[in-house]
Amino acid sequence: MKKAILLLLILTLLLPAGALAQDMPHAGAEIVTNFMQSGTYDVGAEQLEAGFEEATGIELEIVASPFVVLVQNNITDLATGTGEFDVISGDFWIGSVWGQMHPLDDFIERDMWGGSFIEGLTKQGPSAYFDGNRIGIPYSADAYGLIYRTDIFEEAGISADWETWDDFIAVLGDLEMHLEGSDIAPNVFAFGASEQAAAIFLGMYDSYLVDAAGNYALDHDEAIASLNQLKSLLDYNPEGATGLSIDEANSVFLTGKAATMICWVSFVRAAAQDPDSSLVVDNWATATFPGPGFPFLSAWNLFISGYSENPDAAWEWIKYYITEEEAKRRFVELGVGSPFLSTYEDPELIEKYSHDFPAMVENLNRAETVPWIFAAFEVFFRHMSEFIIGAATAEETLENTLADWSELEVPEGLVQSAMAQGQMQEG
């Protein structure tokens, strides 16, 4: 009897403070999770690691890798059935292996888990689904956006209330006249980062990305019109815009040399409000991203590998990492876009970001992913780069893109995503 009491005492001392055995049903389990090595998502995970292990008794290993390495590791791991990672961080880039993910609906229903997710982010596309089952849950959300100088717009008597790219380009014409003689450009965009131009094209383009047979495709007339409209923005950008990187374009805006900027708002938000790095503090705001297309969405999801030996323990990590409280903290401390509406309705944050939040939420609600595996995306932006510098016409760009796409297969998961988001040709 004394030995039994002693053993119980030892076990009790080994448990984390305040925890009981029945509260740690997965104690002793070991799981591996991965994230992009970005100084944001991975850092947010590392900050939670000790608390998660203490609360659950689950041993957690975090693997952080650069984007391209992460994508390839995930695809290889799932395609081969290796099962190295229990919880996988990914997006539509890994749509070719969505069929190897563990469905999450039963976990969600069992634990009555959820939160105040922005409605548009819960739909198929922003949230990953396969064969009607949810397989991924977004833990970050950033929609391509457009910011503008409120002081310049007020001085010029110009409204930032546009709906279409035609409307926005007309505003750029008005700004050009107002700014004549100054060194301020009506707009700036990182044309030198050719992969970024896809976001503008998708905002201008209003037709299918996958044809009725399930192949990568574009509507000819819509694509040509969108390519030419995109290139027309160069007329309102500073000299040398075709060579501007993201950081260089951001610098143009932050130093007060542009009235508007098309960008990932999260890449510039903190710097724009920092007097040490910005000359436009309190004189900028986020605007509605023009249509008729959609704002391009970056929404990292957490998945559970179908080869995980501990899917229940993996689910415990997902629940621990994706919470409204942690999303708010990561937004404030790390600049990670939150998928939760509560972040954008927080009174304290509204006071600080009132110029940013309303339009940001509207853009996130409209935002969509694309059915492009990384190879398909690379084809598009490679030919887009040639078009932007004048090495190819719009017709040649479209023809070359479609020719290269014909060598690629659209994964079933991304066909389903395109259909759900209205990106598939009818008939």
Short mmCIF file of C-alpha atoms in Angstrom, two decimals:
data_model
loop_
_atom_site.label_atom_id
_atom_site.label_comp_id
_atom_site.label_asym_id
_atom_site.label_seq_id
_atom_site.Cartn_x
_atom_site.Cartn_y
_atom_site.Cartn_z
CA MET A 1 0.00 0.00 0.00
CA LYS A 2 2.79 2.38 0.91
CA LYS A 3 4.54 1.59 -2.39
CA ALA A 4 1.37 2.40 -4.33
CA ILE A 5 0.99 5.71 -2.52
CA LEU A 6 4.66 6.52 -3.15
CA LEU A 7 4.30 5.69 -6.86
CA LEU A 8 1.20 7.90 -7.14
CA LEU A 9 3.08 10.75 -5.45
CA ILE A 10 6.00 10.40 -7.88
CA LEU A 11 3.65 10.42 -10.89
CA THR A 12 1.88 13.49 -9.53
CA LEU A 13 5.17 15.33 -9.13
CA LEU A 14 6.13 14.49 -12.71
CA LEU A 15 2.98 16.11 -14.11
CA PRO A 16 3.06 19.81 -14.97
CA ALA A 17 1.84 22.06 -12.17
CA GLY A 18 -1.92 21.98 -11.82
CA ALA A 19 -2.38 19.15 -14.31
CA LEU A 20 -4.11 15.82 -13.62
CA ALA A 21 -3.58 12.63 -15.57
CA GLN A 22 -7.11 12.68 -16.94
CA ASP A 23 -6.45 16.20 -18.28
CA MET A 24 -3.49 14.94 -20.32
CA PRO A 25 -4.84 12.02 -22.36
CA HIS A 26 -2.01 12.38 -24.89
CA ALA A 27 0.85 12.69 -22.39
CA GLY A 28 3.97 11.04 -23.73
CA ALA A 29 3.01 11.48 -27.39
CA GLU A 30 5.56 13.04 -29.72
CA ILE A 31 4.63 15.17 -32.73
CA VAL A 32 6.52 17.21 -35.32
CA THR A 33 5.13 20.43 -36.77
CA ASN A 34 6.63 22.63 -39.49
CA PHE A 35 6.43 26.29 -40.43
CA MET A 36 7.98 28.66 -42.91
CA GLN A 37 11.21 30.18 -41.61
CA SER A 38 9.99 33.75 -41.64
CA GLY A 39 10.59 35.23 -38.22
CA THR A 40 6.82 35.34 -37.76
CA TYR A 41 4.87 32.07 -37.97
CA ASP A 42 7.81 29.99 -36.74
CA VAL A 43 8.63 32.42 -33.94
CA GLY A 44 4.97 32.40 -32.86
CA ALA A 45 5.15 28.61 -32.61
CA GLU A 46 8.41 28.65 -30.66
CA GLN A 47 6.90 31.08 -28.17
CA LEU A 48 4.13 28.55 -27.44
CA GLU A 49 6.20 25.39 -27.39
CA ALA A 50 6.98 25.22 -23.66
CA GLY A 51 3.43 26.12 -22.61
CA PHE A 52 1.94 23.53 -24.96
CA GLU A 53 4.20 20.76 -23.67
CA GLU A 54 3.42 21.67 -20.09
CA ALA A 55 -0.34 21.83 -20.66
CA THR A 56 -0.63 18.61 -22.67
CA GLY A 57 2.38 16.44 -21.86
CA ILE A 58 2.97 16.15 -25.62
CA GLU A 59 6.54 16.52 -26.83
CA LEU A 60 6.64 19.00 -29.72
CA GLU A 61 9.35 19.40 -32.32
CA ILE A 62 9.20 22.52 -34.53
CA VAL A 63 10.93 22.43 -37.92
CA ALA A 64 11.31 25.81 -39.68
CA SER A 65 12.40 25.94 -43.32
CA PRO A 66 12.61 28.56 -46.09
CA PHE A 67 9.50 28.72 -48.27
CA VAL A 68 10.71 26.65 -51.24
CA VAL A 69 12.23 24.01 -48.95
CA LEU A 70 9.05 23.84 -46.87
CA VAL A 71 6.85 23.33 -49.93
CA GLN A 72 9.10 20.62 -51.35
CA ASN A 73 9.49 18.85 -47.99
CA ASN A 74 5.72 18.74 -47.51
CA ILE A 75 5.03 17.43 -51.00
CA THR A 76 7.77 14.80 -50.77
CA ASP A 77 6.74 13.67 -47.29
CA LEU A 78 3.10 13.17 -48.25
CA ALA A 79 3.70 11.82 -51.76
CA THR A 80 6.00 9.12 -50.36
CA GLY A 81 3.97 8.41 -47.23
CA THR A 82 7.03 9.02 -45.04
CA GLY A 83 5.04 10.66 -42.26
CA GLU A 84 7.89 12.83 -40.97
CA PHE A 85 5.53 15.69 -40.09
CA ASP A 86 2.36 15.34 -38.04
CA VAL A 87 1.17 18.94 -38.46
CA ILE A 88 1.89 20.59 -41.78
CA SER A 89 1.97 24.29 -42.57
CA GLY A 90 0.88 25.00 -46.12
CA ASP A 91 -1.37 26.69 -48.62
CA PHE A 92 -2.64 25.99 -52.15
CA TRP A 93 1.00 25.47 -53.19
CA ILE A 94 0.76 21.90 -51.88
CA GLY A 95 -2.63 21.15 -53.43
CA SER A 96 -1.13 18.11 -55.18
CA VAL A 97 -1.06 16.26 -51.85
CA TRP A 98 -4.30 17.47 -50.28
CA GLY A 99 -5.72 13.98 -50.72
CA GLN A 100 -3.17 12.70 -48.17
CA MET A 101 -4.41 15.01 -45.39
CA HIS A 102 -6.45 13.91 -42.36
CA PRO A 103 -10.06 15.25 -42.37
CA LEU A 104 -10.71 17.68 -39.51
CA ASP A 105 -14.53 17.84 -39.39
CA ASP A 106 -14.89 15.15 -36.69
CA PHE A 107 -12.34 16.88 -34.46
CA ILE A 108 -14.07 20.24 -34.86
CA GLU A 109 -17.51 18.81 -34.15
CA ARG A 110 -16.32 16.71 -31.21
CA ASP A 111 -14.61 19.61 -29.46
CA MET A 112 -17.14 22.24 -30.60
CA TRP A 113 -14.09 24.19 -31.69
CA GLY A 114 -14.15 27.41 -33.66
CA GLY A 115 -14.02 31.15 -33.23
CA SER A 116 -14.91 34.42 -34.86
CA PHE A 117 -13.25 33.66 -38.19
CA ILE A 118 -13.76 36.23 -40.94
CA GLU A 119 -16.57 34.66 -42.92
CA GLY A 120 -14.84 34.65 -46.28
CA LEU A 121 -11.87 32.76 -44.82
CA THR A 122 -13.98 29.77 -43.74
CA LYS A 123 -15.00 28.98 -47.32
CA GLN A 124 -13.33 26.45 -49.59
CA GLY A 125 -10.23 28.05 -51.04
CA PRO A 126 -9.07 30.18 -48.10
CA SER A 127 -9.77 27.09 -45.95
CA ALA A 128 -8.49 23.92 -47.55
CA TYR A 129 -11.03 21.20 -48.37
CA PHE A 130 -10.79 17.89 -50.20
CA ASP A 131 -13.80 15.85 -51.36
CA GLY A 132 -16.06 18.05 -49.23
CA ASN A 133 -14.05 17.59 -46.04
CA ARG A 134 -12.20 20.39 -44.30
CA ILE A 135 -8.53 19.46 -44.15
CA GLY A 136 -6.92 22.79 -43.30
CA ILE A 137 -7.58 25.73 -40.98
CA PRO A 138 -6.12 29.20 -41.66
CA TYR A 139 -3.85 30.62 -38.97
CA SER A 140 -2.82 33.72 -40.90
CA ALA A 141 -4.55 35.88 -43.48
CA ASP A 142 -3.25 38.65 -45.68
CA ALA A 143 -4.99 39.98 -48.76
CA TYR A 144 -3.21 42.02 -51.40
CA GLY A 145 -4.13 45.61 -50.80
CA LEU A 146 -3.84 49.24 -51.80
CA ILE A 147 -2.80 52.05 -49.49
CA TYR A 148 -2.92 55.77 -50.11
CA ARG A 149 -1.81 59.13 -48.71
CA THR A 150 -4.81 60.66 -46.96
CA ASP A 151 -3.18 64.10 -46.80
CA ILE A 152 -2.57 64.26 -50.56
CA PHE A 153 -6.07 63.03 -51.36
CA GLU A 154 -7.56 65.67 -49.05
CA GLU A 155 -5.44 68.44 -50.57
CA ALA A 156 -6.50 67.42 -54.07
CA GLY A 157 -10.15 66.91 -53.14
CA ILE A 158 -9.98 63.36 -54.50
CA SER A 159 -12.03 60.48 -53.11
CA ALA A 160 -10.53 57.02 -52.50
CA ASP A 161 -13.94 55.41 -53.01
CA TRP A 162 -13.24 53.33 -56.11
CA GLU A 163 -14.76 49.99 -57.14
CA THR A 164 -12.96 49.03 -60.34
CA TRP A 165 -9.48 49.37 -61.79
CA ASP A 166 -10.90 51.78 -64.34
CA ASP A 167 -12.01 53.96 -61.41
CA PHE A 168 -8.60 53.70 -59.74
CA ILE A 169 -6.66 54.51 -62.90
CA ALA A 170 -8.88 57.56 -63.42
CA VAL A 171 -7.90 58.67 -59.90
CA LEU A 172 -4.24 58.21 -60.79
CA GLY A 173 -4.80 60.56 -63.72
CA ASP A 174 -6.27 63.17 -61.37
CA LEU A 175 -3.35 62.70 -58.97
CA GLU A 176 -0.88 63.13 -61.82
CA MET A 177 -2.31 66.55 -62.59
CA HIS A 178 -2.38 67.53 -58.91
CA LEU A 179 1.22 66.40 -58.34
CA GLU A 180 2.63 67.93 -61.52
CA GLY A 181 5.95 69.62 -60.81
CA SER A 182 6.57 67.61 -57.64
CA ASP A 183 8.75 64.53 -57.14
CA ILE A 184 5.77 62.48 -55.91
CA ALA A 185 4.48 59.71 -58.19
CA PRO A 186 0.75 58.92 -58.31
CA ASN A 187 1.49 55.23 -57.63
CA VAL A 188 4.29 52.84 -56.82
CA PHE A 189 4.42 49.07 -57.19
CA ALA A 190 7.25 46.51 -57.00
CA PHE A 191 7.31 45.74 -60.72
CA GLY A 192 10.85 44.41 -60.31
CA ALA A 193 9.49 41.57 -58.15
CA SER A 194 7.74 39.97 -61.10
CA GLU A 195 5.94 37.36 -58.99
CA GLN A 196 3.98 40.18 -57.37
CA ALA A 197 2.35 41.31 -60.62
CA ALA A 198 0.09 38.26 -60.55
CA ALA A 199 -1.84 39.90 -57.70
CA ILE A 200 -2.75 42.91 -59.85
CA PHE A 201 -3.62 40.70 -62.83
CA LEU A 202 -5.98 38.62 -60.64
CA GLY A 203 -7.64 41.81 -59.41
CA MET A 204 -8.25 42.94 -62.99
CA TYR A 205 -9.08 39.58 -64.57
CA ASP A 206 -12.67 38.35 -64.27
CA SER A 207 -12.91 34.88 -65.77
CA TYR A 208 -11.77 31.28 -65.35
CA LEU A 209 -8.37 29.93 -64.31
CA VAL A 210 -9.21 26.29 -65.05
CA ASP A 211 -11.14 25.19 -68.13
CA ALA A 212 -14.12 22.83 -68.18
CA ALA A 213 -11.82 19.86 -68.77
CA GLY A 214 -9.77 20.64 -65.64
CA ASN A 215 -6.71 22.17 -67.33
CA TYR A 216 -4.92 25.42 -66.58
CA ALA A 217 -6.41 28.07 -68.86
CA LEU A 218 -7.27 31.75 -69.28
CA ASP A 219 -10.00 33.50 -71.23
CA HIS A 220 -8.20 35.09 -74.18
CA ASP A 221 -9.96 38.47 -74.35
CA GLU A 222 -10.14 38.97 -70.58
CA ALA A 223 -6.48 38.04 -70.17
CA ILE A 224 -5.23 40.37 -72.92
CA ALA A 225 -7.28 43.26 -71.55
CA SER A 226 -6.00 42.65 -68.02
CA LEU A 227 -2.37 42.39 -69.12
CA ASN A 228 -2.56 45.68 -71.00
CA GLN A 229 -4.38 47.41 -68.16
CA LEU A 230 -1.74 46.19 -65.71
CA LYS A 231 1.06 47.56 -67.84
CA SER A 232 -0.72 50.93 -68.08
CA LEU A 233 0.04 51.44 -64.38
CA LEU A 234 3.67 52.02 -65.33
CA ASP A 235 2.63 55.42 -66.71
CA TYR A 236 1.87 56.54 -63.15
CA ASN A 237 4.89 54.96 -61.42
CA PRO A 238 8.25 56.57 -60.74
CA GLU A 239 11.09 56.22 -63.23
CA GLY A 240 12.79 52.84 -62.93
CA ALA A 241 9.71 51.15 -61.48
CA THR A 242 10.32 48.00 -63.55
CA GLY A 243 13.35 47.34 -61.35
CA LEU A 244 11.84 48.06 -57.94
CA SER A 245 11.92 45.29 -55.34
CA ILE A 246 9.27 45.04 -52.63
CA ASP A 247 11.50 46.79 -50.10
CA GLU A 248 12.41 49.51 -52.59
CA ALA A 249 8.79 50.16 -53.52
CA ASN A 250 7.87 50.30 -49.83
CA SER A 251 10.66 52.81 -49.29
CA VAL A 252 9.29 55.06 -52.04
CA PHE A 253 5.95 55.22 -50.24
CA LEU A 254 7.41 55.52 -46.72
CA THR A 255 9.60 58.44 -47.76
CA GLY A 256 6.58 60.28 -49.12
CA LYS A 257 7.40 59.87 -52.82
CA ALA A 258 4.17 58.15 -53.89
CA ALA A 259 0.50 58.93 -53.34
CA THR A 260 -0.67 55.30 -53.57
CA MET A 261 0.93 51.87 -53.35
CA ILE A 262 -0.29 48.39 -54.33
CA CYS A 263 1.21 45.92 -51.88
CA TRP A 264 0.95 43.35 -49.14
CA VAL A 265 -0.26 45.71 -46.41
CA SER A 266 1.31 43.56 -43.70
CA PHE A 267 4.75 44.20 -45.23
CA VAL A 268 4.46 47.93 -44.64
CA ARG A 269 1.93 48.42 -41.82
CA ALA A 270 4.35 48.56 -38.88
CA ALA A 271 6.97 50.63 -40.68
CA ALA A 272 4.38 53.14 -41.91
CA GLN A 273 3.41 53.92 -38.31
CA ASP A 274 6.99 54.13 -37.04
CA PRO A 275 8.30 57.73 -36.99
CA ASP A 276 11.86 56.40 -37.26
CA SER A 277 11.18 54.72 -40.61
CA SER A 278 8.27 56.66 -42.09
CA LEU A 279 7.48 60.19 -43.21
CA VAL A 280 3.78 59.36 -43.69
CA VAL A 281 2.82 58.44 -40.12
CA ASP A 282 -0.91 59.09 -39.56
CA ASN A 283 -1.25 60.22 -43.18
CA TRP A 284 -2.05 56.89 -44.85
CA ALA A 285 -4.94 54.45 -45.03
CA THR A 286 -5.91 51.13 -46.58
CA ALA A 287 -8.40 51.27 -49.44
CA THR A 288 -10.72 48.75 -51.05
CA PHE A 289 -8.84 46.62 -53.55
CA PRO A 290 -10.38 47.27 -56.98
CA GLY A 291 -12.28 44.67 -59.02
CA PRO A 292 -13.84 43.08 -60.97
CA GLY A 293 -11.36 40.38 -59.96
CA PHE A 294 -10.38 39.50 -56.40
CA PRO A 295 -7.68 40.37 -53.87
CA PHE A 296 -5.02 37.65 -53.94
CA LEU A 297 -5.00 35.83 -50.60
CA SER A 298 -2.16 34.43 -48.55
CA ALA A 299 -3.80 32.22 -45.92
CA TRP A 300 -1.47 29.69 -44.35
CA ASN A 301 -3.35 26.63 -43.09
CA LEU A 302 -2.39 23.96 -40.59
CA PHE A 303 -3.06 20.40 -41.78
CA ILE A 304 -2.71 17.00 -40.12
CA SER A 305 -0.84 14.47 -42.21
CA GLY A 306 -2.82 11.39 -43.10
CA TYR A 307 0.30 9.43 -42.15
CA SER A 308 0.54 10.87 -38.64
CA GLU A 309 0.60 8.19 -35.92
CA ASN A 310 -0.79 10.73 -33.44
CA PRO A 311 -3.57 12.69 -35.18
CA ASP A 312 -5.34 13.41 -31.87
CA ALA A 313 -2.16 14.86 -30.38
CA ALA A 314 -1.60 16.80 -33.62
CA TRP A 315 -5.09 18.27 -33.29
CA GLU A 316 -4.24 19.44 -29.76
CA TRP A 317 -1.38 21.50 -31.24
CA ILE A 318 -3.64 23.03 -33.89
CA LYS A 319 -6.13 24.08 -31.21
CA TYR A 320 -3.35 25.53 -29.10
CA TYR A 321 -1.76 27.50 -31.94
CA ILE A 322 -4.91 28.77 -33.66
CA THR A 323 -6.81 30.84 -31.09
CA GLU A 324 -8.24 34.34 -31.14
CA GLU A 325 -5.92 35.38 -28.31
CA GLU A 326 -2.79 34.10 -30.03
CA ALA A 327 -3.85 35.53 -33.40
CA LYS A 328 -4.18 38.95 -31.81
CA ARG A 329 -0.82 38.61 -30.09
CA ARG A 330 0.92 37.52 -33.29
CA PHE A 331 -0.68 40.45 -35.12
CA VAL A 332 0.56 42.97 -32.53
CA GLU A 333 3.99 41.50 -31.88
CA LEU A 334 4.91 39.87 -35.19
CA GLY A 335 2.71 41.59 -37.79
CA VAL A 336 0.93 38.37 -38.79
CA GLY A 337 -2.47 38.99 -40.38
CA SER A 338 -5.21 37.49 -38.25
CA PRO A 339 -7.99 35.26 -39.64
CA PHE A 340 -10.28 36.25 -36.75
CA LEU A 341 -12.78 39.11 -36.94
CA SER A 342 -12.31 39.74 -33.21
CA THR A 343 -8.80 41.07 -33.93
CA TYR A 344 -10.22 43.79 -36.18
CA GLU A 345 -13.03 44.58 -33.73
CA ASP A 346 -10.78 44.89 -30.69
CA PRO A 347 -11.32 48.40 -29.22
CA GLU A 348 -7.65 48.87 -28.38
CA LEU A 349 -6.51 47.89 -31.86
CA ILE A 350 -9.27 49.85 -33.62
CA GLU A 351 -7.99 53.01 -31.98
CA LYS A 352 -4.52 52.37 -33.37
CA TYR A 353 -5.54 50.97 -36.77
CA SER A 354 -8.80 52.75 -37.56
CA HIS A 355 -7.32 53.89 -40.88
CA ASP A 356 -6.50 50.33 -41.83
CA PHE A 357 -8.98 47.79 -40.43
CA PRO A 358 -12.32 48.47 -42.17
CA ALA A 359 -10.95 48.12 -45.70
CA MET A 360 -8.68 45.27 -44.65
CA VAL A 361 -11.62 43.19 -43.43
CA GLU A 362 -13.55 43.96 -46.62
CA ASN A 363 -10.58 42.85 -48.74
CA LEU A 364 -10.14 39.64 -46.71
CA ASN A 365 -13.81 38.79 -47.15
CA ARG A 366 -13.45 39.07 -50.94
CA ALA A 367 -10.04 37.46 -51.17
CA GLU A 368 -9.42 34.16 -52.94
CA THR A 369 -6.60 31.71 -53.46
CA VAL A 370 -5.66 30.35 -56.89
CA PRO A 371 -5.52 26.77 -58.19
CA TRP A 372 -1.87 27.13 -59.18
CA ILE A 373 0.76 24.70 -58.00
CA PHE A 374 4.11 26.45 -57.60
CA ALA A 375 5.26 25.38 -61.08
CA ALA A 376 2.15 26.97 -62.62
CA PHE A 377 2.72 30.18 -60.67
CA GLU A 378 6.36 30.24 -61.75
CA VAL A 379 5.34 29.93 -65.41
CA PHE A 380 2.97 32.85 -65.06
CA PHE A 381 5.31 35.29 -63.36
CA ARG A 382 8.27 34.35 -65.59
CA HIS A 383 6.35 35.33 -68.71
CA MET A 384 4.84 38.31 -66.89
CA SER A 385 8.36 39.57 -66.21
CA GLU A 386 9.14 39.55 -69.94
CA PHE A 387 5.92 41.41 -70.66
CA ILE A 388 6.55 44.11 -68.07
CA ILE A 389 10.00 45.00 -69.45
CA GLY A 390 8.67 45.02 -73.02
CA ALA A 391 10.35 41.81 -74.18
CA ALA A 392 7.00 40.26 -75.15
CA THR A 393 3.58 41.50 -76.22
CA ALA A 394 0.39 40.65 -74.36
CA GLU A 395 -0.48 38.11 -77.06
CA GLU A 396 2.94 36.47 -76.84
CA THR A 397 2.77 36.43 -73.04
CA LEU A 398 -0.58 34.68 -73.05
CA GLU A 399 0.45 32.23 -75.77
CA ASN A 400 3.70 31.32 -74.00
CA THR A 401 1.97 30.94 -70.63
CA LEU A 402 -0.70 28.62 -72.00
CA ALA A 403 1.90 26.56 -73.86
CA ASP A 404 3.91 25.96 -70.69
CA TRP A 405 0.79 25.33 -68.62
CA SER A 406 -0.24 22.59 -71.06
CA GLU A 407 2.64 20.52 -69.64
CA LEU A 408 1.26 20.74 -66.10
CA GLU A 409 -1.59 18.89 -64.43
CA VAL A 410 -4.07 20.59 -62.11
CA PRO A 411 -4.31 18.46 -58.93
CA GLU A 412 -7.80 17.24 -58.06
CA GLY A 413 -7.83 19.24 -54.85
CA LEU A 414 -7.17 22.46 -56.74
CA VAL A 415 -9.78 21.63 -59.38
CA GLN A 416 -12.25 21.36 -56.51
CA SER A 417 -10.99 24.65 -55.04
CA ALA A 418 -11.32 26.44 -58.40
CA MET A 419 -14.86 25.14 -58.81
CA ALA A 420 -15.83 26.28 -55.30
CA GLN A 421 -14.43 29.78 -55.88
CA GLY A 422 -16.03 30.26 -59.29
CA GLN A 423 -12.69 30.06 -61.09
CA MET A 424 -13.61 27.14 -63.36
CA GLN A 425 -15.02 27.48 -66.86
CA GLU A 426 -18.66 26.50 -67.14
CA GLY A 427 -19.72 23.67 -69.40
#
